[in-house]
PDB file of C-alpha atoms in Angstrom:
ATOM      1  CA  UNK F   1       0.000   0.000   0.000  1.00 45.00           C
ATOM      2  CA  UNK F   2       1.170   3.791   0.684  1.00 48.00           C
ATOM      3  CA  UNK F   3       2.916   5.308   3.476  1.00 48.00           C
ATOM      4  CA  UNK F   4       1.418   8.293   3.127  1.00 53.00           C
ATOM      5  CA  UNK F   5      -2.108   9.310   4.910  1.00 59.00           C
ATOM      6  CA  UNK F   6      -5.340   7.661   2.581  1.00 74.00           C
ATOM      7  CA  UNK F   7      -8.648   8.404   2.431  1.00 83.00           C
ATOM      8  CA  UNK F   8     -10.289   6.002   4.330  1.00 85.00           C
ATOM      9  CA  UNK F   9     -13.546   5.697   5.598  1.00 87.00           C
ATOM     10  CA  UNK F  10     -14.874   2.892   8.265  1.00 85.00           C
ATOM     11  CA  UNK F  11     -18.202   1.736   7.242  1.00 84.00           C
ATOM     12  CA  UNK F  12     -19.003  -0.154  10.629  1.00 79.00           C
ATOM     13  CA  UNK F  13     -19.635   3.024  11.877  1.00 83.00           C
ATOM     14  CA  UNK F  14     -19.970   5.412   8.809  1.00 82.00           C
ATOM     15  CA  UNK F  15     -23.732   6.971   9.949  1.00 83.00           C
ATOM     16  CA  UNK F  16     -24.375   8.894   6.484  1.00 85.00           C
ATOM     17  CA  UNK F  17     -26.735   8.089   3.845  1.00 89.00           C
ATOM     18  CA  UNK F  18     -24.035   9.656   0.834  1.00 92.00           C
ATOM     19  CA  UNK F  19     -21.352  11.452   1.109  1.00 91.00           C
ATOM     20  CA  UNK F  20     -18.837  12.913  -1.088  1.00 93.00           C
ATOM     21  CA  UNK F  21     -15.251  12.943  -0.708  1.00 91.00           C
ATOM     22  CA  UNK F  22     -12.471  15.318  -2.701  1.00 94.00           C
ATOM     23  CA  UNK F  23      -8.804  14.452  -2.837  1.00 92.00           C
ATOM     24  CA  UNK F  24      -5.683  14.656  -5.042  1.00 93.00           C
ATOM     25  CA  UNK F  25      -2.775  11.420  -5.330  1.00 92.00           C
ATOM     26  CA  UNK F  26       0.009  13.945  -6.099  1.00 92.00           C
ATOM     27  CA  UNK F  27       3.573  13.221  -6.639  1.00 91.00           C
ATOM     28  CA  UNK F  28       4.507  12.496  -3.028  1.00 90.00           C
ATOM     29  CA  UNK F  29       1.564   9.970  -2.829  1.00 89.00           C
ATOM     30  CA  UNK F  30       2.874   7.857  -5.714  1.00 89.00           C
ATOM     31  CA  UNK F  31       6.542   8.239  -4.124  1.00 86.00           C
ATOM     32  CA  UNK F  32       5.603   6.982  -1.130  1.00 85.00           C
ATOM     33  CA  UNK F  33       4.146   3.122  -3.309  1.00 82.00           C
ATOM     34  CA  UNK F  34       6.946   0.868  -3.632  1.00 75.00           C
ATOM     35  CA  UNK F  35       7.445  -1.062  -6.830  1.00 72.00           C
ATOM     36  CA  UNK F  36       5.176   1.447  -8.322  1.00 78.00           C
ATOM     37  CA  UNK F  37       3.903   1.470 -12.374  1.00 87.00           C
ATOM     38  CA  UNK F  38       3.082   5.464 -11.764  1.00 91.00           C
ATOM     39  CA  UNK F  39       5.962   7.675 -10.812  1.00 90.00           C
ATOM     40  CA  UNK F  40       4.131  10.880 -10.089  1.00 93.00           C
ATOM     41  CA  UNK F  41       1.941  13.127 -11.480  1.00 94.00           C
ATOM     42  CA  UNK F  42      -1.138  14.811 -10.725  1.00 95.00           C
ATOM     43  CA  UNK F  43      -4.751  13.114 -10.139  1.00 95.00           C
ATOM     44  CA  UNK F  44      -8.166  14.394  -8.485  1.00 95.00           C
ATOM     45  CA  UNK F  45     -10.272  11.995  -7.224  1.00 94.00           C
ATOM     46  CA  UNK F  46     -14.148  12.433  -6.407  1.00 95.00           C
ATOM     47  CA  UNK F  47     -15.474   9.719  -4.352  1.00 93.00           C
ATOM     48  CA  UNK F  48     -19.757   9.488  -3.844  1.00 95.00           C
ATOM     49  CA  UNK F  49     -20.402   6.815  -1.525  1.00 93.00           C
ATOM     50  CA  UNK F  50     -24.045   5.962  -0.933  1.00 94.00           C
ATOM     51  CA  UNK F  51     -25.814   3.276   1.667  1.00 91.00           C
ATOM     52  CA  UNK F  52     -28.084   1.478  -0.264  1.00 89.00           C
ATOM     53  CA  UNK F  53     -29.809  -1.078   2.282  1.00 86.00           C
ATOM     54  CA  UNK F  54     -27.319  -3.469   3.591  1.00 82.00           C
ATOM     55  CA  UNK F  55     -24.785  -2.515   1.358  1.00 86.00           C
ATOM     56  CA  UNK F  56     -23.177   0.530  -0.169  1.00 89.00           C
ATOM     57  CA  UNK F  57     -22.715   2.389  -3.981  1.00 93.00           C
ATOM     58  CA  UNK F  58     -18.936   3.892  -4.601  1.00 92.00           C
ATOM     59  CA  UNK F  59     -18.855   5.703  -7.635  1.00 94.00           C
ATOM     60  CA  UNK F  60     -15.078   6.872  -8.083  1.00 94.00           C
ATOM     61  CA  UNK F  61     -14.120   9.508 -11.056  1.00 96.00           C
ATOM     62  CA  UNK F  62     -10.667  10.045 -11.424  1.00 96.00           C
ATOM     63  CA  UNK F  63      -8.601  12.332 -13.930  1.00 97.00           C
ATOM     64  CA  UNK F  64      -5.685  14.359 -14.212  1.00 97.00           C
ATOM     65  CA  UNK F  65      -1.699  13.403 -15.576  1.00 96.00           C
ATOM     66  CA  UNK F  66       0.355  10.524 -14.673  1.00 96.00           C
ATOM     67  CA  UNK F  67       4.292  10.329 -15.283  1.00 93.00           C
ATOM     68  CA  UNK F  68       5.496   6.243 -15.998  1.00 94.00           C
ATOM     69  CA  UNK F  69       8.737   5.522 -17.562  1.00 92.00           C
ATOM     70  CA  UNK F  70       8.760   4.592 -21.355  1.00 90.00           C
ATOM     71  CA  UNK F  71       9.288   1.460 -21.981  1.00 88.00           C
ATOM     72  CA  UNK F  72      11.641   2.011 -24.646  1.00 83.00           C
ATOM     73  CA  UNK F  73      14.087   4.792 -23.770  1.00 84.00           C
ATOM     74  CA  UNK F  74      13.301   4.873 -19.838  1.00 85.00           C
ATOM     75  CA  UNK F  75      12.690   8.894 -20.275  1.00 87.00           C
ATOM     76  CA  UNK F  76       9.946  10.148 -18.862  1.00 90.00           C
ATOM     77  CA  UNK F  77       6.443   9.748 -20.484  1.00 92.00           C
ATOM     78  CA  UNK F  78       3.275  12.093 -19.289  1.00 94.00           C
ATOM     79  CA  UNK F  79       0.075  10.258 -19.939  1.00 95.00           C
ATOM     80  CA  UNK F  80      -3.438  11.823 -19.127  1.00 95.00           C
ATOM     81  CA  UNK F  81      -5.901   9.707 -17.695  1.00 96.00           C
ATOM     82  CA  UNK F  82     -10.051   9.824 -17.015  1.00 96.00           C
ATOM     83  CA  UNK F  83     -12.096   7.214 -15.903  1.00 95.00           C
ATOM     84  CA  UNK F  84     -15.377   6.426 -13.502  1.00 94.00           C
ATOM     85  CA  UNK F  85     -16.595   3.551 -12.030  1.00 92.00           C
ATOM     86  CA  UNK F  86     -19.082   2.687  -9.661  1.00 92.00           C
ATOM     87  CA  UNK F  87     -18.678  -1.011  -7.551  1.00 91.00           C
ATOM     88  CA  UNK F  88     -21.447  -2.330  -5.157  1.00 91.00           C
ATOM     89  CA  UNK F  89     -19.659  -2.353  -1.654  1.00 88.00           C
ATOM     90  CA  UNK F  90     -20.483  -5.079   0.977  1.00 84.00           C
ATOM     91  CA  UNK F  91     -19.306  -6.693   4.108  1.00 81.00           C
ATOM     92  CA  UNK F  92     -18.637 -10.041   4.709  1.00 76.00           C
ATOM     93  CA  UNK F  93     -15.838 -12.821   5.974  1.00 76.00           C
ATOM     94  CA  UNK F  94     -13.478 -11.870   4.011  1.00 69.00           C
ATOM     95  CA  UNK F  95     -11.860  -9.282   1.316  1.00 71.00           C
ATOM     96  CA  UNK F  96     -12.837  -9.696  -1.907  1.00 70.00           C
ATOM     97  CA  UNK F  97     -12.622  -8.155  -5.597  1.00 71.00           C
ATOM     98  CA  UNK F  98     -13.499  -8.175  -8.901  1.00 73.00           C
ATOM     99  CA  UNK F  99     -15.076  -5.771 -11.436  1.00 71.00           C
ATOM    100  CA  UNK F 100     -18.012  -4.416  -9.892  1.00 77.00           C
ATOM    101  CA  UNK F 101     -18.209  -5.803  -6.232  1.00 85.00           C
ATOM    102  CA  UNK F 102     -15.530  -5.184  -3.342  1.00 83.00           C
ATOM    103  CA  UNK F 103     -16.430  -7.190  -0.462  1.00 81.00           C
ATOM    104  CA  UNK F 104     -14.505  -6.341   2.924  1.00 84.00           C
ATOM    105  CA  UNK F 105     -13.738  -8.344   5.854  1.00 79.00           C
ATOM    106  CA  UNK F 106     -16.555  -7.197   8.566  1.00 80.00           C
ATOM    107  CA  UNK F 107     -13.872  -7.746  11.019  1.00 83.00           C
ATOM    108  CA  UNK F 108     -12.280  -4.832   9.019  1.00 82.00           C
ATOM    109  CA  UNK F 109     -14.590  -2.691   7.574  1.00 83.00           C
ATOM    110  CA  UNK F 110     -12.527   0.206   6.648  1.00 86.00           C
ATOM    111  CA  UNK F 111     -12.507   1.454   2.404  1.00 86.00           C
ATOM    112  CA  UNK F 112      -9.399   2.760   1.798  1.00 86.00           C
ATOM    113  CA  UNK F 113     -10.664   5.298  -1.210  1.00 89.00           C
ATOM    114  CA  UNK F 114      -7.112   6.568  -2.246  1.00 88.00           C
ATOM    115  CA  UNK F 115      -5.431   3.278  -2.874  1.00 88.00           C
ATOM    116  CA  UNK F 116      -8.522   2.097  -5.042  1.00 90.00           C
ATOM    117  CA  UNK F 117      -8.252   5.475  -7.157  1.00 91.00           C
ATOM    118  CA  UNK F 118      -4.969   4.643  -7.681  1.00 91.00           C
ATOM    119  CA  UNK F 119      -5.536   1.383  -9.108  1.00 90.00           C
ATOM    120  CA  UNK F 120      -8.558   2.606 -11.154  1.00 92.00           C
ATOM    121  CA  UNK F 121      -5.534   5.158 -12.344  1.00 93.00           C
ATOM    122  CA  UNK F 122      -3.016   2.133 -13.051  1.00 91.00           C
ATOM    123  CA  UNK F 123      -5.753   0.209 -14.725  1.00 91.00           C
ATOM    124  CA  UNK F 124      -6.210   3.047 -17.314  1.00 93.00           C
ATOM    125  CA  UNK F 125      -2.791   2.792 -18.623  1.00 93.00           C
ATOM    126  CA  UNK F 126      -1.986   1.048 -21.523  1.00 92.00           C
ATOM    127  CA  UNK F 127      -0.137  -1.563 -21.202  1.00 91.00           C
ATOM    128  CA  UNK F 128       2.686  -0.462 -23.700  1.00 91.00           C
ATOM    129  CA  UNK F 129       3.957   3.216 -21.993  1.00 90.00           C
ATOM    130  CA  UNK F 130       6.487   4.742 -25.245  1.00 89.00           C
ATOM    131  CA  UNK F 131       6.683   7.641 -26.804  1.00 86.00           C
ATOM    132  CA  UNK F 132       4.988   8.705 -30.405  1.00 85.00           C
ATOM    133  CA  UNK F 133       7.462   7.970 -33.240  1.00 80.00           C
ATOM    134  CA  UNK F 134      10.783  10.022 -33.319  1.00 78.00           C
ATOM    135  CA  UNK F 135       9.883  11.488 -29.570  1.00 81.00           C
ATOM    136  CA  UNK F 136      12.456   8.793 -27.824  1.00 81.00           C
ATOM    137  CA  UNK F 137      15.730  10.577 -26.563  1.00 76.00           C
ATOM    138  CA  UNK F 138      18.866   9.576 -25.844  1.00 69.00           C
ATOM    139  CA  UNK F 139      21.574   7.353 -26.580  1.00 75.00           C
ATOM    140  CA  UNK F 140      18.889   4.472 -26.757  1.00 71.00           C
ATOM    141  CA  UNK F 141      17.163   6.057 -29.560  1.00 68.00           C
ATOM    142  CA  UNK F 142      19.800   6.492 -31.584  1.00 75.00           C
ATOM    143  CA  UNK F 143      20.783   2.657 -30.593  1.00 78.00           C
ATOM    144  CA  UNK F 144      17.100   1.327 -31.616  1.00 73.00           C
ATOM    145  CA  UNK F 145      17.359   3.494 -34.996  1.00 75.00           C
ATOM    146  CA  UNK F 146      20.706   1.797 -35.342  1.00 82.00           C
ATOM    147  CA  UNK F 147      19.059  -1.690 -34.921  1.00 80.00           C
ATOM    148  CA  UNK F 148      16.217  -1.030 -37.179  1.00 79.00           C
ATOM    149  CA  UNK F 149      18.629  -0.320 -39.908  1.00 80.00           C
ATOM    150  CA  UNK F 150      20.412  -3.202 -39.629  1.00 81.00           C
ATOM    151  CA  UNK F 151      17.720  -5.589 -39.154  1.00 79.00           C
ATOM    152  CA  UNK F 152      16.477  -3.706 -42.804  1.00 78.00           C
ATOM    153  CA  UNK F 153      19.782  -4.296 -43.923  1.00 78.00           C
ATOM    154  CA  UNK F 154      19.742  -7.938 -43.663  1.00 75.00           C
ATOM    155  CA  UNK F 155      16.561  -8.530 -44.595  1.00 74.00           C
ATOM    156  CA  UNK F 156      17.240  -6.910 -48.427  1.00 72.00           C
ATOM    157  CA  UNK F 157      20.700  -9.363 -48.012  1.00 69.00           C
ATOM    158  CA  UNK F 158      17.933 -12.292 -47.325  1.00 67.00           C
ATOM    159  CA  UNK F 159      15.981 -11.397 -50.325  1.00 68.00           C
ATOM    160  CA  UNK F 160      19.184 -11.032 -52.939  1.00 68.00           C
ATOM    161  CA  UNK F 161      19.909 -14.299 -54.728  1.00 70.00           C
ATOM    162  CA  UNK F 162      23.077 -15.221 -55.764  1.00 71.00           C
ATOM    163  CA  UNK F 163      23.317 -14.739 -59.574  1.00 74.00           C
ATOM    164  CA  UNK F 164      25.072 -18.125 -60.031  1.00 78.00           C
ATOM    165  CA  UNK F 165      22.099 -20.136 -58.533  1.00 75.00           C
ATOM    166  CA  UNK F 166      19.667 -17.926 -61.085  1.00 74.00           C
ATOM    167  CA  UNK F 167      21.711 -19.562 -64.004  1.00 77.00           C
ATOM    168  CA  UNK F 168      21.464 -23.521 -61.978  1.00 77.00           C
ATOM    169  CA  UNK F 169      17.976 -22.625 -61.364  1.00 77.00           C
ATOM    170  CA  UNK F 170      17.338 -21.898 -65.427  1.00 78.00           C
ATOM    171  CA  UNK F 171      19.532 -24.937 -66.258  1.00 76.00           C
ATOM    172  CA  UNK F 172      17.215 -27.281 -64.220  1.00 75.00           C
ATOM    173  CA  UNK F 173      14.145 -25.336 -65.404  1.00 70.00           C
ATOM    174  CA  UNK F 174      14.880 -25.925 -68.674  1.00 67.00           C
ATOM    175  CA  UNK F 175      15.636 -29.845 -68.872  1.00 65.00           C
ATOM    176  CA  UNK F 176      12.236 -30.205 -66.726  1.00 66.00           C
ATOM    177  CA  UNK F 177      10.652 -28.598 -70.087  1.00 64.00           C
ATOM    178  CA  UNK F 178      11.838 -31.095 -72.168  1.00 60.00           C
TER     179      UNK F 178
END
């Protein structure tokens, strides 16, 4: 998780019907996660969570700018990101997830709202973080143009024939004809 303060709300004794909560993951909140896909940036985050019976409604928005490595040069790549979602919230023996249902331990009731806006952040992320064409910098740019034109190079060698196998080649084509 994150070592810096979350946004997190304990539902065993959370006495609201909705309520809306406001908050930005900035670039010291993304420091702070270890082994992290997002290295910084700037995200708001607006949280409506809603009782509904026995269980609650979280509908998260989040949007703003992330910073992740590019997978190509390892420079610095500024992607923008948007997304909502809303996930049916219940308690029960134990935590667990999928798409649209979060089920917490009742032992443990407590949402932690930041940590699931950043994953709602990470999951918006393609998978592939580079840069447009030409917008790599650095030494491995240059090395990965210097590739490509080899690899090009060697594939028109591949596709050359030797002229002295065009002349066996005719030889044999002609006694087939015969």
């Amino acid at each position: 998780m994150c070592a810096v303060s979350n946004i997190q709300v304990d539902l065993s004794t959370w006495q609201h019907d909705e309520e809306a909560f406001r908050f930005r993951l900035d670039n010291v909140w993304f420091g702070a996660i270890a082994n992290a896909v997002v290295q910084g940036g700037t995200v708001d985050a607006v949280a409506l969570l809603r009782r509904v019976g026995s269980h609650f409604l979280l509908t998260l928005e989040v949007s703003g700018s992330v910073w992740v490595l590019c997978d190509r040069c390892l420079q610095p790549l500024t992607m923008p990101v948007a997304s909502d979602n809303t996930m049916e919230v219940q308690l029960g023996e134990q935590d667990e997830e999928d798409e649209h249902l979060l089920m917490l331990d009742e032992r443990r009731p407590v949402l932690d709202l930041s940590w699931l806006a950043y994953e709602q952040v990470a999951l918006t992320l393609p998978l592939r973080h580079v840069h447009d064409e030409g917008e790599c910098s650095g030494d491995v740019a240059e090395r990965l143009q210097q590739f490509a034109d080899e690899a090009e190079t060697a594939e028109q060698a591949e596709t050359e024939t030797d002229p002295r196998w065009d002349k066996l080649k005719s030889l044999t084509d002609s006694t087939n004809n015969e």
